[in-house]
Coordinates of C-alpha atoms in Angstrom, one line a residue:
Chain A
M1091 CA 24.5 14.3 -12.8
L1092 CA 26.2 11.1 -13.9
K1093 CA 27.6 10.8 -10.4
L1094 CA 24.2 11.1 -9.0
I1095 CA 22.8 8.4 -11.2
V1096 CA 25.6 6.0 -10.5
K1097 CA 25.3 6.7 -6.7
R1098 CA 21.6 6.0 -6.8
I1099 CA 22.1 2.8 -8.6
L1100 CA 24.6 1.7 -6.1
L1101 CA 22.3 2.7 -3.2
L1102 CA 19.5 0.7 -4.9
I1103 CA 21.2 -2.6 -4.2
P1104 CA 21.2 -2.3 -0.4
L1105 CA 17.7 -0.9 -0.4
L1106 CA 16.4 -3.8 -2.5
W1107 CA 18.1 -6.2 -0.3
L1108 CA 16.5 -4.6 2.8
I1109 CA 13.1 -4.6 1.2
A1110 CA 13.5 -8.2 0.0
T1111 CA 14.5 -9.3 3.4
L1112 CA 11.8 -7.4 5.2
T1113 CA 9.1 -8.7 2.9
F1114 CA 10.5 -12.2 2.9
F1115 CA 10.2 -12.6 6.6
L1116 CA 6.9 -10.7 6.9
L1117 CA 5.4 -13.1 4.5
R1118 CA 6.8 -16.2 6.2
V1119 CA 5.6 -15.1 9.6
L1120 CA 2.0 -15.1 8.3
P1121 CA -0.1 -18.1 9.2
G1122 CA -0.9 -20.4 6.3
G1123 CA 1.1 -21.6 3.3
P1124 CA 0.8 -21.6 -0.5
F1125 CA -0.8 -25.0 -0.7
D1126 CA -3.4 -24.7 2.0
S1127 CA -6.3 -24.2 -0.4
E1128 CA -5.6 -27.4 -2.2
K1129 CA -8.2 -29.8 -0.9
N1130 CA -7.1 -32.7 1.3
L1131 CA -3.7 -33.3 -0.2
P1132 CA -2.3 -36.6 1.1
P1133 CA 0.7 -35.8 3.5
E1134 CA 3.2 -37.5 1.1
I1135 CA 2.2 -35.3 -1.8
M1136 CA 2.2 -32.2 0.4
A1137 CA 5.7 -33.2 1.6
N1138 CA 6.8 -33.6 -2.1
L1139 CA 5.4 -30.2 -3.0
Q1140 CA 7.1 -28.6 -0.1
A1141 CA 10.4 -30.3 -1.0
K1142 CA 10.1 -29.3 -4.6
Y1143 CA 10.0 -25.6 -3.7
H1144 CA 12.4 -25.9 -0.8
L1145 CA 9.6 -25.0 1.7
D1146 CA 10.6 -27.8 4.0
K1147 CA 14.0 -26.4 4.7
P1148 CA 14.6 -24.2 7.7
L1149 CA 13.8 -20.5 7.2
P1150 CA 17.4 -19.1 7.1
Q1151 CA 18.3 -21.7 4.4
Q1152 CA 15.2 -20.7 2.3
Y1153 CA 16.3 -17.1 2.7
C1154 CA 19.8 -17.9 1.4
Y1155 CA 18.3 -19.7 -1.6
Y1156 CA 16.1 -16.8 -2.4
I1157 CA 18.9 -14.2 -2.1
Q1158 CA 21.2 -16.3 -4.2
R1159 CA 18.6 -16.6 -7.0
L1160 CA 17.7 -12.9 -6.7
S1161 CA 21.3 -11.9 -7.2
K1162 CA 21.2 -13.7 -10.5
G1163 CA 18.0 -11.8 -11.5
D1164 CA 15.8 -14.8 -11.0
L1165 CA 12.7 -13.8 -9.1
G1166 CA 11.5 -17.4 -8.5
I1167 CA 8.6 -19.5 -9.4
S1168 CA 4.9 -18.9 -8.9
Y1169 CA 3.2 -21.7 -6.8
K1170 CA -0.2 -20.9 -8.1
Y1171 CA 0.2 -20.3 -11.8
L1172 CA 1.9 -23.7 -12.4
D1173 CA 5.2 -23.7 -14.1
R1174 CA 5.3 -20.0 -14.8
S1175 CA 8.2 -18.2 -13.4
V1176 CA 7.7 -14.8 -11.7
N1177 CA 9.9 -13.2 -14.3
D1178 CA 7.5 -14.6 -17.0
I1179 CA 4.3 -13.4 -15.2
L1180 CA 5.7 -10.0 -14.6
A1181 CA 7.0 -9.7 -18.1
S1182 CA 3.5 -10.1 -19.4
A1183 CA 1.7 -8.1 -16.7
F1184 CA 4.1 -5.2 -16.3
P1185 CA 3.7 -3.7 -19.9
V1186 CA -0.1 -3.6 -19.4
S1187 CA 0.2 -1.7 -16.1
L1188 CA 2.9 0.5 -17.5
T1189 CA 0.7 1.5 -20.5
L1190 CA -2.3 2.2 -18.3
G1191 CA -0.2 4.0 -15.7
I1192 CA 1.4 6.3 -18.3
A1193 CA -1.9 7.1 -19.9
A1194 CA -3.4 8.0 -16.5
L1195 CA -0.3 10.0 -15.7
C1196 CA -0.6 12.0 -18.9
I1197 CA -4.2 12.7 -18.2
A1198 CA -3.5 13.8 -14.6
I1199 CA -0.7 16.1 -15.7
T1200 CA -2.4 17.7 -18.8
V1201 CA -5.7 18.2 -17.0
G1202 CA -4.7 18.7 -13.3
I1203 CA -1.9 21.2 -13.7
P1204 CA -3.7 23.6 -16.1
L1205 CA -6.8 23.4 -13.9
G1206 CA -4.7 24.5 -10.9
I1207 CA -3.0 27.3 -12.9
F1208 CA -6.4 28.7 -14.0
A1209 CA -7.7 28.4 -10.5
A1210 CA -4.7 30.3 -9.1
I1211 CA -4.7 33.2 -11.6
N1212 CA -8.4 33.6 -11.0
K1213 CA -8.1 33.4 -7.3
D1214 CA -11.4 33.8 -5.4
N1215 CA -13.7 34.3 -8.4
A1216 CA -16.1 32.0 -10.2
I1217 CA -13.4 30.3 -12.4
D1218 CA -11.4 29.4 -9.3
A1219 CA -14.5 28.0 -7.6
A1220 CA -15.4 26.0 -10.7
C1221 CA -11.8 24.5 -11.1
I1222 CA -11.5 23.7 -7.4
G1223 CA -15.0 22.4 -7.3
I1224 CA -14.2 19.9 -10.1
A1225 CA -11.0 18.9 -8.3
T1226 CA -12.8 18.4 -5.0
L1227 CA -15.3 16.1 -6.7
G1228 CA -12.4 14.0 -7.9
V1229 CA -11.1 13.4 -4.4
S1230 CA -14.5 12.8 -2.8
L1231 CA -15.5 9.5 -4.4
P1232 CA -13.8 6.1 -4.1
G1233 CA -12.2 4.8 -7.3
F1234 CA -14.7 2.0 -7.9
V1235 CA -17.6 4.5 -7.7
I1236 CA -16.0 6.7 -10.3
G1237 CA -15.4 3.5 -12.4
A1238 CA -19.1 2.5 -12.0
L1239 CA -20.2 6.0 -13.0
L1240 CA -18.0 6.0 -16.1
I1241 CA -19.1 2.5 -17.1
F1242 CA -22.7 3.4 -16.6
V1243 CA -22.5 6.6 -18.6
F1244 CA -20.2 5.7 -21.4
G1245 CA -20.6 1.9 -21.5
I1246 CA -24.2 1.1 -20.6
W1247 CA -26.1 4.4 -21.3
L1248 CA -24.3 5.9 -24.3
K1249 CA -22.8 2.6 -25.5
L1250 CA -19.7 4.5 -26.7
L1251 CA -16.8 2.6 -25.1
P1252 CA -16.0 -0.9 -24.2
V1253 CA -16.5 -1.5 -20.4
A1254 CA -14.0 -4.3 -19.9
L1255 CA -11.0 -6.3 -21.2
W1256 CA -7.7 -5.2 -22.7
E1257 CA -7.8 -5.5 -26.5
S1258 CA -7.7 -2.3 -28.5
G1259 CA -6.8 1.3 -27.9
W1260 CA -10.5 2.1 -27.0
H1261 CA -10.2 -0.3 -24.1
I1262 CA -7.6 2.0 -22.4
I1263 CA -9.8 5.1 -22.2
L1264 CA -12.2 4.2 -19.3
P1265 CA -9.6 2.5 -17.0
A1266 CA -7.2 5.3 -17.6
L1267 CA -9.8 7.9 -16.8
T1268 CA -10.8 6.0 -13.6
L1269 CA -7.2 5.7 -12.5
A1270 CA -6.4 9.4 -13.3
A1271 CA -9.4 10.9 -11.5
G1272 CA -7.9 11.0 -8.0
P1273 CA -4.4 12.1 -9.0
T1274 CA -5.8 14.8 -11.4
A1275 CA -7.8 16.3 -8.6
Y1276 CA -4.9 16.1 -6.2
L1277 CA -2.5 17.8 -8.7
A1278 CA -5.0 20.6 -9.4
R1279 CA -5.3 21.4 -5.7
L1280 CA -1.5 21.3 -5.2
T1281 CA -0.8 23.4 -8.3
R1282 CA -3.2 26.0 -7.1
T1283 CA -1.6 26.4 -3.7
S1284 CA 1.9 26.3 -5.0
M1285 CA 1.1 28.9 -7.8
L1286 CA -0.6 31.2 -5.2
D1287 CA 2.6 31.1 -3.2
A1288 CA 4.7 32.0 -6.2
L1289 CA 2.4 34.7 -7.4
N1290 CA 2.9 36.7 -4.2
K1291 CA 6.6 37.0 -4.7
D1292 CA 8.2 40.4 -5.5
W1293 CA 9.9 39.1 -8.7
V1294 CA 6.5 38.7 -10.3
R1295 CA 6.1 42.5 -10.2
T1296 CA 9.7 43.0 -11.4
A1297 CA 9.1 40.7 -14.4
R1298 CA 5.9 42.6 -15.3
L1299 CA 7.6 46.0 -14.9
K1300 CA 10.4 44.8 -17.2
G1301 CA 7.7 44.6 -19.9
Q1302 CA 7.1 40.9 -20.0
S1303 CA 3.6 39.9 -21.0
Y1304 CA 1.2 38.5 -18.5
W1305 CA 1.3 35.0 -19.8
Q1306 CA 5.0 35.0 -20.3
T1307 CA 5.4 35.9 -16.6
I1308 CA 3.0 33.2 -15.5
L1309 CA 4.5 30.4 -17.6
K1310 CA 8.2 31.3 -17.6
H1311 CA 8.6 32.6 -14.0
V1312 CA 5.6 31.7 -11.8
L1313 CA 4.9 28.2 -13.1
R1314 CA 8.6 27.3 -13.1
N1315 CA 8.9 28.2 -9.5
A1316 CA 5.6 26.6 -8.5
L1317 CA 6.6 23.3 -10.1
V1318 CA 9.0 22.2 -7.4
P1319 CA 6.4 20.8 -4.9
I1320 CA 4.4 19.4 -7.9
I1321 CA 7.4 17.5 -9.2
T1322 CA 8.0 16.1 -5.6
V1323 CA 4.6 14.4 -5.5
L1324 CA 4.9 13.3 -9.2
G1325 CA 7.8 11.0 -8.3
P1326 CA 6.0 8.6 -5.9
L1327 CA 2.7 9.1 -7.8
S1328 CA 4.1 7.8 -11.1
A1329 CA 5.6 4.8 -9.4
I1330 CA 2.2 4.0 -7.8
L1331 CA 0.3 4.5 -11.1
I1332 CA 2.7 2.4 -13.1
T1333 CA 2.7 -0.6 -10.7
G1334 CA -1.0 -0.8 -11.3
S1335 CA -4.1 -0.4 -9.2
F1336 CA -6.0 -3.5 -8.1
T1337 CA -9.3 -1.7 -8.1
V1338 CA -9.1 -0.4 -11.7
E1339 CA -7.7 -3.6 -13.1
Y1340 CA -10.4 -5.6 -11.3
I1341 CA -13.3 -3.4 -12.4
Y1342 CA -12.2 -3.5 -16.1
A1343 CA -10.7 -7.0 -16.1
V1344 CA -7.3 -5.7 -17.1
P1345 CA -4.5 -8.3 -16.9
G1346 CA -2.0 -6.0 -15.1
M1347 CA 0.3 -6.2 -12.1
G1348 CA -2.1 -4.9 -9.5
R1349 CA -4.4 -7.9 -9.7
F1350 CA -1.5 -10.4 -9.5
F1351 CA -0.2 -8.6 -6.4
I1352 CA -3.4 -8.9 -4.4
T1353 CA -4.2 -12.4 -5.4
A1354 CA -0.6 -13.4 -4.8
V1355 CA -0.7 -12.2 -1.2
S1356 CA -4.0 -14.0 -0.5
N1357 CA -2.5 -17.2 -2.0
R1358 CA 0.8 -16.8 -0.1
D1359 CA 2.5 -16.9 -3.5
Y1360 CA 5.7 -15.7 -1.8
D1361 CA 8.0 -15.2 -4.8
L1362 CA 5.3 -13.3 -6.8
V1363 CA 4.6 -10.9 -3.9
L1364 CA 8.3 -10.3 -3.4
G1365 CA 8.8 -9.8 -7.2
T1366 CA 6.0 -7.2 -7.4
T1367 CA 7.2 -5.4 -4.3
L1368 CA 10.7 -5.2 -5.6
I1369 CA 9.5 -3.8 -9.0
F1370 CA 7.6 -1.1 -7.1
S1371 CA 10.7 -0.2 -5.0
V1372 CA 12.9 0.0 -8.1
L1373 CA 10.3 2.3 -9.9
L1374 CA 10.1 4.4 -6.8
V1375 CA 13.8 5.0 -6.6
I1376 CA 14.0 5.7 -10.4
A1377 CA 11.1 8.2 -10.2
N1378 CA 12.7 9.9 -7.2
T1379 CA 16.1 10.1 -9.0
I1380 CA 14.4 11.7 -12.0
V1381 CA 12.7 14.1 -9.6
D1382 CA 16.0 15.1 -8.0
I1383 CA 17.5 15.8 -11.5
L1384 CA 14.4 17.8 -12.4
Y1385 CA 14.8 19.9 -9.3
H1386 CA 18.2 21.0 -10.4
V1387 CA 16.9 21.7 -14.0
L1388 CA 14.0 23.8 -12.7
D1389 CA 16.0 25.7 -10.0
P1390 CA 19.8 25.5 -10.4
R1391 CA 20.1 26.8 -6.9
I1392 CA 19.0 23.4 -5.6
E1393 CA 22.2 21.3 -5.3
I1394 CA 22.1 17.7 -6.4
T1395 CA 23.1 15.8 -3.2
D1396 CA 23.4 12.2 -2.3
Chain B
M1363 CA -12.4 52.0 -8.8
F1364 CA -11.3 48.7 -10.4
L1365 CA -9.3 47.8 -7.3
I1366 CA -12.2 48.4 -5.0
R1367 CA -14.5 46.2 -7.0
E1368 CA -12.0 43.5 -7.1
L1369 CA -11.5 43.6 -3.3
K1370 CA -15.3 43.5 -2.8
L1371 CA -15.5 40.5 -5.1
Q1372 CA -12.8 38.8 -3.1
T1373 CA -14.4 39.3 0.3
N1374 CA -17.7 38.0 -1.2
M1375 CA -15.9 34.9 -2.4
Q1376 CA -14.3 34.4 1.0
Q1377 CA -17.7 34.9 2.7
T1378 CA -19.2 32.2 0.5
K1379 CA -16.4 29.9 1.3
I1380 CA -16.9 30.4 5.0
H1381 CA -20.6 29.8 4.6
L1382 CA -19.9 26.6 2.7
A1383 CA -17.6 25.5 5.4
K1384 CA -20.3 26.2 8.0
I1385 CA -22.8 24.1 6.0
A1386 CA -20.2 21.4 5.7
A1387 CA -19.6 21.4 9.5
I1388 CA -23.4 21.2 10.1
I1389 CA -23.7 18.3 7.7
I1390 CA -20.9 16.4 9.5
L1391 CA -22.5 17.2 12.8
I1392 CA -25.9 15.9 11.7
M1393 CA -24.3 12.7 10.3
C1394 CA -22.4 12.1 13.6
V1395 CA -25.6 12.7 15.6
V1396 CA -27.5 10.3 13.4
A1397 CA -24.7 7.7 13.7
I1398 CA -24.6 8.0 17.5
L1399 CA -28.4 7.9 17.9
S1400 CA -28.6 4.8 15.6
S1401 CA -25.9 3.1 17.6
L1402 CA -28.0 3.8 20.8
G1403 CA -30.8 1.9 19.2
F1404 CA -32.8 4.8 17.9
S1405 CA -34.6 4.0 14.7
F1406 CA -35.3 6.6 12.1
T1407 CA -37.4 4.4 9.9
S1408 CA -40.0 1.8 10.6
Y1409 CA -37.6 -1.0 9.6
S1410 CA -34.6 -2.5 11.3
Y1411 CA -31.4 -2.7 9.3
D1412 CA -31.5 -6.5 8.8
Q1413 CA -35.2 -6.9 8.4
T1414 CA -36.0 -8.7 5.2
S1415 CA -39.3 -8.4 3.3
E1416 CA -41.1 -9.5 0.2
C1417 CA -40.4 -6.3 -1.8
I1418 CA -37.1 -7.3 -3.4
L1419 CA -35.0 -4.9 -5.4
K1420 CA -37.7 -2.2 -5.5
P1421 CA -36.8 1.3 -6.7
P1422 CA -37.5 4.2 -4.3
S1423 CA -41.1 4.5 -3.3
A1424 CA -43.2 6.0 -0.5
H1425 CA -42.7 2.9 1.7
H1426 CA -39.0 2.5 1.0
L1427 CA -37.6 6.0 0.4
L1428 CA -34.4 4.8 -1.2
G1429 CA -35.6 1.4 -2.4
T1430 CA -34.7 -2.1 -1.2
D1431 CA -31.9 -4.6 -1.8
E1432 CA -31.9 -8.2 -3.0
L1433 CA -33.2 -9.4 0.4
G1434 CA -35.9 -6.8 0.6
R1435 CA -34.0 -4.8 3.2
D1436 CA -34.7 -1.1 3.4
L1437 CA -31.8 0.8 1.9
L1438 CA -32.2 4.0 3.9
T1439 CA -32.2 2.1 7.1
R1440 CA -29.1 0.3 6.1
I1441 CA -27.3 3.5 5.1
I1442 CA -28.1 5.0 8.4
Y1443 CA -26.9 1.9 10.2
G1444 CA -23.8 1.8 8.0
S1445 CA -22.9 5.4 9.0
Q1446 CA -22.0 4.0 12.5
L1447 CA -19.1 2.0 11.0
S1448 CA -18.0 4.4 8.3
I1449 CA -17.9 7.5 10.4
S1450 CA -16.3 5.9 13.4
I1451 CA -13.6 4.3 11.2
G1452 CA -12.9 7.8 9.8
F1453 CA -12.5 9.5 13.2
L1454 CA -10.7 6.6 14.9
T1455 CA -8.2 6.4 12.0
A1456 CA -7.5 10.1 12.4
I1457 CA -7.0 9.7 16.2
I1458 CA -4.5 6.8 15.6
A1459 CA -2.7 8.9 13.0
F1460 CA -2.7 11.8 15.5
L1461 CA -1.3 9.9 18.4
V1462 CA 1.3 7.8 16.5
G1463 CA 2.3 10.6 14.1
T1464 CA 2.6 13.3 16.8
A1465 CA 4.6 11.1 19.1
Y1466 CA 7.0 9.9 16.3
G1467 CA 7.3 13.4 14.8
S1468 CA 7.8 15.1 18.2
I1469 CA 10.6 12.8 19.1
A1470 CA 12.4 13.1 15.7
G1471 CA 12.0 16.8 15.5
F1472 CA 12.8 17.5 19.2
I1473 CA 16.0 15.4 19.4
G1474 CA 17.1 16.1 15.9
G1475 CA 20.5 15.1 14.6
R1476 CA 21.2 11.4 13.9
V1477 CA 18.1 10.1 15.7
D1478 CA 16.0 12.4 13.4
T1479 CA 17.8 11.1 10.3
L1480 CA 17.3 7.5 11.3
M1481 CA 13.6 8.0 12.1
M1482 CA 13.0 9.7 8.8
R1483 CA 14.7 7.0 6.9
G1484 CA 12.4 4.6 8.7
I1485 CA 9.4 6.5 7.3
D1486 CA 11.0 6.4 3.9
L1487 CA 11.2 2.6 4.1
F1488 CA 7.6 2.5 5.2
Y1489 CA 6.6 4.5 2.1
A1490 CA 8.6 2.2 -0.1
L1491 CA 6.4 -0.8 0.9
P1492 CA 3.1 -0.7 -0.9
D1493 CA 0.2 0.5 1.4
L1494 CA -2.0 -2.4 0.3
L1495 CA 0.7 -5.0 1.3
I1496 CA 0.8 -3.5 4.8
M1497 CA -3.0 -3.5 5.0
I1498 CA -3.3 -7.0 3.7
L1499 CA -0.6 -8.3 6.1
I1500 CA -2.4 -6.7 9.1
G1501 CA -5.7 -8.1 7.9
I1502 CA -4.3 -11.6 7.8
V1503 CA -2.6 -11.4 11.2
I1504 CA -5.4 -9.5 13.1
G1505 CA -8.4 -10.5 11.1
R1506 CA -10.6 -8.5 8.9
G1507 CA -13.0 -7.2 11.6
T1508 CA -13.4 -3.6 12.4
F1509 CA -10.4 -3.6 14.7
G1510 CA -8.1 -5.0 12.0
I1511 CA -9.3 -2.5 9.4
L1512 CA -8.8 0.4 11.9
L1513 CA -5.3 -0.7 12.8
A1514 CA -4.4 -1.2 9.1
L1515 CA -5.8 2.2 8.1
G1516 CA -4.1 3.9 11.2
L1517 CA -0.8 2.3 10.4
V1518 CA -0.6 3.6 6.8
S1519 CA -1.9 7.2 7.6
W1520 CA 0.4 8.3 10.4
M1521 CA 3.5 9.1 8.3
G1522 CA 2.2 12.3 6.9
T1523 CA 1.3 13.7 10.3
A1524 CA 4.7 12.6 11.7
R1525 CA 6.5 14.4 8.9
L1526 CA 4.4 17.5 9.5
V1527 CA 5.0 17.6 13.3
R1528 CA 8.7 17.0 12.8
A1529 CA 9.0 19.9 10.3
Q1530 CA 7.0 22.2 12.6
F1531 CA 9.2 21.2 15.6
L1532 CA 12.5 21.8 13.7
Y1533 CA 11.3 25.2 12.8
L1534 CA 9.8 26.2 16.2
K1535 CA 12.7 24.8 18.2
K1536 CA 14.8 27.7 17.0
E1537 CA 12.3 30.4 18.1
E1538 CA 13.2 32.6 21.0
F1539 CA 10.3 31.6 23.3
I1540 CA 11.6 28.1 23.4
E1541 CA 15.0 29.4 24.4
A1542 CA 13.3 31.5 27.1
A1543 CA 11.4 28.5 28.4
R1544 CA 14.7 26.5 28.5
A1545 CA 16.4 29.3 30.3
C1546 CA 13.6 29.3 32.9
G1547 CA 14.5 25.7 33.5
A1548 CA 11.6 24.0 31.8
S1549 CA 12.0 20.2 31.2
S1550 CA 12.1 18.8 27.7
W1551 CA 8.6 17.2 28.3
R1552 CA 7.2 20.5 29.4
I1553 CA 8.7 22.3 26.4
I1554 CA 7.2 19.7 24.0
V1555 CA 3.7 19.6 25.6
K1556 CA 3.3 23.2 26.8
H1557 CA 5.2 25.2 24.1
L1558 CA 5.9 23.2 21.0
L1559 CA 2.7 21.2 20.5
P1560 CA 0.2 24.1 21.0
N1561 CA 2.1 26.1 18.4
A1562 CA 2.1 23.2 15.9
F1563 CA -1.5 22.5 16.6
A1564 CA -3.2 24.3 13.7
P1565 CA -1.5 22.5 10.8
I1566 CA -2.0 19.2 12.7
V1567 CA -5.7 19.8 12.9
V1568 CA -5.9 20.6 9.2
S1569 CA -4.0 17.4 8.3
L1570 CA -6.4 15.4 10.5
T1571 CA -9.5 16.9 8.7
F1572 CA -8.1 15.4 5.5
I1573 CA -7.3 12.0 7.1
V1574 CA -11.0 11.4 8.1
P1575 CA -12.3 11.5 4.6
S1576 CA -9.4 9.5 3.1
A1577 CA -9.9 6.8 5.7
I1578 CA -13.6 6.6 4.8
L1579 CA -12.7 6.3 1.1
A1580 CA -10.0 3.7 1.9
E1581 CA -12.4 1.6 3.9
S1582 CA -14.9 1.5 1.1
T1583 CA -12.2 0.6 -1.5
L1584 CA -10.8 -2.1 0.8
S1585 CA -14.3 -3.5 1.3
F1586 CA -14.9 -3.4 -2.4
I1587 CA -11.8 -5.4 -3.3
G1588 CA -12.7 -7.9 -0.6
L1589 CA -10.0 -7.1 1.8
G1590 CA -12.0 -4.9 4.2
L1591 CA -15.2 -5.5 6.0
S1592 CA -17.6 -8.1 4.5
P1593 CA -21.2 -8.8 5.1
P1594 CA -22.9 -9.1 7.6
A1595 CA -20.9 -6.1 8.7
C1596 CA -22.6 -3.1 7.2
S1597 CA -20.7 0.1 6.2
W1598 CA -21.1 2.5 3.3
G1599 CA -18.2 0.6 1.7
T1600 CA -19.8 -2.8 1.9
L1601 CA -23.2 -1.4 0.8
A1602 CA -21.6 0.3 -2.3
S1603 CA -19.7 -2.8 -3.2
E1604 CA -22.8 -4.9 -2.9
G1605 CA -24.5 -2.4 -5.3
W1606 CA -21.6 -2.7 -7.7
R1607 CA -22.5 -6.2 -8.6
A1608 CA -26.0 -5.1 -9.7
L1609 CA -24.8 -2.0 -11.5
R1610 CA -26.3 -2.9 -14.8
T1611 CA -29.8 -3.8 -13.6
E1612 CA -30.2 -2.0 -10.2
P1613 CA -28.1 1.2 -10.3
H1614 CA -29.9 2.6 -7.2
L1615 CA -28.1 0.1 -5.0
I1616 CA -24.7 1.7 -5.6
L1617 CA -26.0 5.2 -6.0
W1618 CA -27.3 5.9 -2.5
P1619 CA -24.4 4.6 -0.4
S1620 CA -22.0 6.3 -2.8
L1621 CA -23.9 9.5 -2.4
A1622 CA -23.6 9.2 1.4
I1623 CA -19.8 8.7 1.1
F1624 CA -19.6 11.6 -1.3
I1625 CA -21.5 14.1 0.9
V1626 CA -19.5 13.3 4.0
V1627 CA -16.1 13.3 2.2
L1628 CA -16.9 16.4 0.3
S1629 CA -18.0 18.2 3.6
F1630 CA -14.7 17.2 5.2
N1631 CA -12.7 18.4 2.3
F1632 CA -14.5 21.8 2.3
L1633 CA -14.0 22.1 6.0
G1634 CA -10.4 21.2 5.7
D1635 CA -9.8 23.7 2.9
T1636 CA -11.3 26.6 4.8
L1637 CA -9.6 25.7 8.0
A1638 CA -6.3 25.6 6.1
D1639 CA -7.0 29.0 4.7
K1640 CA -8.0 30.4 8.1
L1641 CA -5.2 28.9 10.2
D1642 CA -2.4 29.6 7.8
P1643 CA -0.3 32.3 9.4
K1644 CA 0.6 33.7 6.0
N1645 CA -3.1 34.5 5.3
K1646 CA -3.5 36.2 8.6
L1647 CA -1.0 38.9 7.5
I1648 CA -3.0 39.6 4.4
N1649 CA -6.4 39.8 6.1

């Protein structure tokens, strides 16, 4: 296992380099630059600005500068949020997105998976229909409409919860629910399919014949085997949730990473976009490594490779 | 006794599911016909989609069945007009995903070996870049018109289909009938088009029924965050996001377009679920 983790960390370096290079050139190919929206800058000031951030240098040289800084862990400077380094911005925005993402992930797991289990063990009766009905509702509305619905019901109508900003624990509830709606529904549907597959296996009957109780069989044997595909999607899903969703952060005015990312692309804030993309990639690799380890824990027959 | 009752219950449930799927298919068909007719200039209401009037922000009434927006335009007319864009974006995205995904997956799965590994790593790299980044980049390069959105949505939705086709090909390639076709002297092209693809067709169709609704949802989300279509373009996404701004005072503005999205997406999901059940070879054995 230690070998796997070390290997993955070593693999992370070329992957990050590849993604940094790809994103770097993709962004520079785009028309427009970071200072385009500043109104009527005199050419001298424009030249000074470009020189300050090395944007007047040829592209390969800019790239070398960037990689050099990156190798020291410096993600660069934001051109829009004056004098704030990308490290600084991400250090303040990441914990917010992380909290929100983990809250949403907890909701998705604790609601979605049991919903799927109940649907599967009650296959084709009313409980199944109800569970899958709820789950299908969750994947049939865009996130901002779910947000609007929650704000309308809990914020405007019942006046129970705050509808925006990021201040107390109460402020986490609505954004977390909005963010969790889609993944919860998806997990429920996936769990149902995967449980049904496992329930049809012969060893379920064996376990019951052995005298194991119904619930013991479901939880110890069936669920454990059904978890493999669920864990597979949980890897990328948690990376996506933790990096933050623009929609949710925009609706609830949450100062997280998702918002910075979108505005940074529109502003051509090159370093900030690169920094956010790199964090996403790192999280994705970490999540997938944890998934690979969990595979082995769940089913020792699955060898840990790579 | 008990067993028989249970079996009966099950078939009842399956019957209901099939009925639901039929209703879903009819709803989709009606929506498509409405969208096509409205694109041919047929008007279902006595207003045109951009006709403004004095009745501003009126709730539903006999004159305006779903109410009016801030310029006095009839909301029902606008939703019918918006169905043209929303539904065509859904279907066209699925077609792009089908064409690109099938071509990519077929090549990877058929050739196999190192080419396959390389092509799959390519997909992994694509996954590692955030979807939104890809869509924004395409939006900036091509523009945020309908074509740009289509290309952006198509480009982020083909990977799943490609993986599916590849997995099917890897599995089918080892079957005896492929060996037989090869022994008869069939060319690789013929084997792919005449033998492999038709056998992999069912799961591909199922995956496409899920791409249509997710493209409709993605378009509305993109339009909402200001990276998709923007007025005067009129889709359910732009209508719902216009309604969002007046959520507190005029909730009907977001309600009706969202309901349109909801009904179509739900219908596609129902249809997809039932198709998946029906077309899954494992279920055939049981029934």
